[in-house]
CSV table of C-alpha atoms in Angstrom, one decimal:
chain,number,residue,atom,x,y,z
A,1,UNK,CA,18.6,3.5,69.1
A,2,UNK,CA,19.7,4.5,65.8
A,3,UNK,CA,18.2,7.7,64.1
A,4,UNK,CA,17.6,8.8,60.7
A,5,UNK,CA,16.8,12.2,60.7
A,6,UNK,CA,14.4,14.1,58.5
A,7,UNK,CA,16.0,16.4,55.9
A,8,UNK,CA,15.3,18.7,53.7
A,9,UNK,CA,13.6,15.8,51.4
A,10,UNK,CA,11.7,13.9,54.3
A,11,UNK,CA,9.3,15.0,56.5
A,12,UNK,CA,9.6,12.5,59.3
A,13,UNK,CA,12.5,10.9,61.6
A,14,UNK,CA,12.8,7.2,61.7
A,15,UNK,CA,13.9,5.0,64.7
A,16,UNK,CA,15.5,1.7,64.9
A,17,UNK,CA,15.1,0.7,68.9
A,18,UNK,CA,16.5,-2.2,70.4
A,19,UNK,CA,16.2,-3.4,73.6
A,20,UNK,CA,18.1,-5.5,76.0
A,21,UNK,CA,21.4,-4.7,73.7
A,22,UNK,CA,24.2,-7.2,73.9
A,23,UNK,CA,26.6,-5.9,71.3
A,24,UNK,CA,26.4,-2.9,68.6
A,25,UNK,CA,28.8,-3.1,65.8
A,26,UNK,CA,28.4,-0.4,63.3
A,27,UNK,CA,29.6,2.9,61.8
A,28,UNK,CA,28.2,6.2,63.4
A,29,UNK,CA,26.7,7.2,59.6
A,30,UNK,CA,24.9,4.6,57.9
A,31,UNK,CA,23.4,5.3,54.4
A,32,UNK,CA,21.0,2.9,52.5
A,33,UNK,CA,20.1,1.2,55.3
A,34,UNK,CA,18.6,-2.0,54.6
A,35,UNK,CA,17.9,-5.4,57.3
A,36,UNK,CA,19.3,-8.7,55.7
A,37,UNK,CA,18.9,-11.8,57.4
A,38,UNK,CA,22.3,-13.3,59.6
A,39,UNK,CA,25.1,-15.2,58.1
A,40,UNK,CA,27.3,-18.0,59.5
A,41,UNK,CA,30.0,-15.5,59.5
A,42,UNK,CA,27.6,-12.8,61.2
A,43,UNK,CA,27.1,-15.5,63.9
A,44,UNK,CA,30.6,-16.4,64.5
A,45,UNK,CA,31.6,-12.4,64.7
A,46,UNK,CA,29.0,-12.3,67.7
A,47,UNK,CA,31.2,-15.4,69.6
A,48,UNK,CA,34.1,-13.7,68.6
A,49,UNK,CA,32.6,-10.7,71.1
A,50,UNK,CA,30.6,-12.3,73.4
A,51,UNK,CA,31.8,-15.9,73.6
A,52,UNK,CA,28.3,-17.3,73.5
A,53,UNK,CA,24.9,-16.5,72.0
A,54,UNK,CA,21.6,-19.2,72.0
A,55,UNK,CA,21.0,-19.3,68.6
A,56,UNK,CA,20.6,-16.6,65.7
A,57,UNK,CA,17.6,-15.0,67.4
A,58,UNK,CA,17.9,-12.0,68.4
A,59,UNK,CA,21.3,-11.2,65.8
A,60,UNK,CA,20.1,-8.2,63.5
A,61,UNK,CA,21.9,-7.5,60.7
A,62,UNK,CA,21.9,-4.0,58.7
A,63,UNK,CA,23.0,-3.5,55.0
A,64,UNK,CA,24.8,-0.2,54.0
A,65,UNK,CA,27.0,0.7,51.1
A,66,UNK,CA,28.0,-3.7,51.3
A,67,UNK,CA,28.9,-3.3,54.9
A,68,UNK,CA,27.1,-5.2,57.0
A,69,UNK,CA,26.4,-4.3,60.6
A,70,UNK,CA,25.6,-6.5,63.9
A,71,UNK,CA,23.1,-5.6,66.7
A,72,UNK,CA,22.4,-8.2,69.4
A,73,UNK,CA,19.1,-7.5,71.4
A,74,UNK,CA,16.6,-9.1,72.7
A,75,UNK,CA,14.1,-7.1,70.2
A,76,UNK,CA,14.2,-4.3,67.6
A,77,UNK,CA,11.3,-2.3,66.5
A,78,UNK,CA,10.8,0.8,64.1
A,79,UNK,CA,9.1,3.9,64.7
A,80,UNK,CA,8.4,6.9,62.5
A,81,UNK,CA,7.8,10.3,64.2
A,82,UNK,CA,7.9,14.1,63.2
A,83,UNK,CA,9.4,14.7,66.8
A,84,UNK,CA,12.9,17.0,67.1
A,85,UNK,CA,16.1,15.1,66.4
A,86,UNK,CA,16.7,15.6,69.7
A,87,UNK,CA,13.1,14.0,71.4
A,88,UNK,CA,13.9,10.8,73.3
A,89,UNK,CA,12.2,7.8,72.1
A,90,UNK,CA,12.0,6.4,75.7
């Protein structure tokens, strides 16, 4: 899970969960956030880690300040809540 917390300008948390993770590549702060669609070279990084992969399904790719981050799940979903930072999502 990756959380954006609400501040001082938003009123609400937001939630990026993915389940069945196989490989999470990214910086701990992320700013701009924005899901772009995998690349042959975001592809070959995952069989650079893992060795295999059936296909690009299930390769999410992230946007932020033109860094792009990998997740490898077996699905992603995003939920908005007014919860405490610290409420688990599960």
């Amino acid at each position: 899970m990756i959380r954006s917390p609400r501040g001082p300008n938003t009123s609400t948390n937001v939630d990026l969960i993915f389940d069945g993770v196989e490989l999470l590549c990214c910086a701990r702060i992320l700013r701009g956030l924005e899901l772009v669609q995998p690349e042959e070279g975001d592809v070959a990084k995952v069989y650079d880690f893992l060795g295999e992969l059936a296909g690009s399904d299930g390769v999410f790719v992230f946007a932020s300040e033109g860094v792009r981050h990998i997740v490898v799940a077996s699905s992603f979903r995003v939920v908005e809540h007014e919860g405490d930072i610290f409420d688990s999502p599960f």
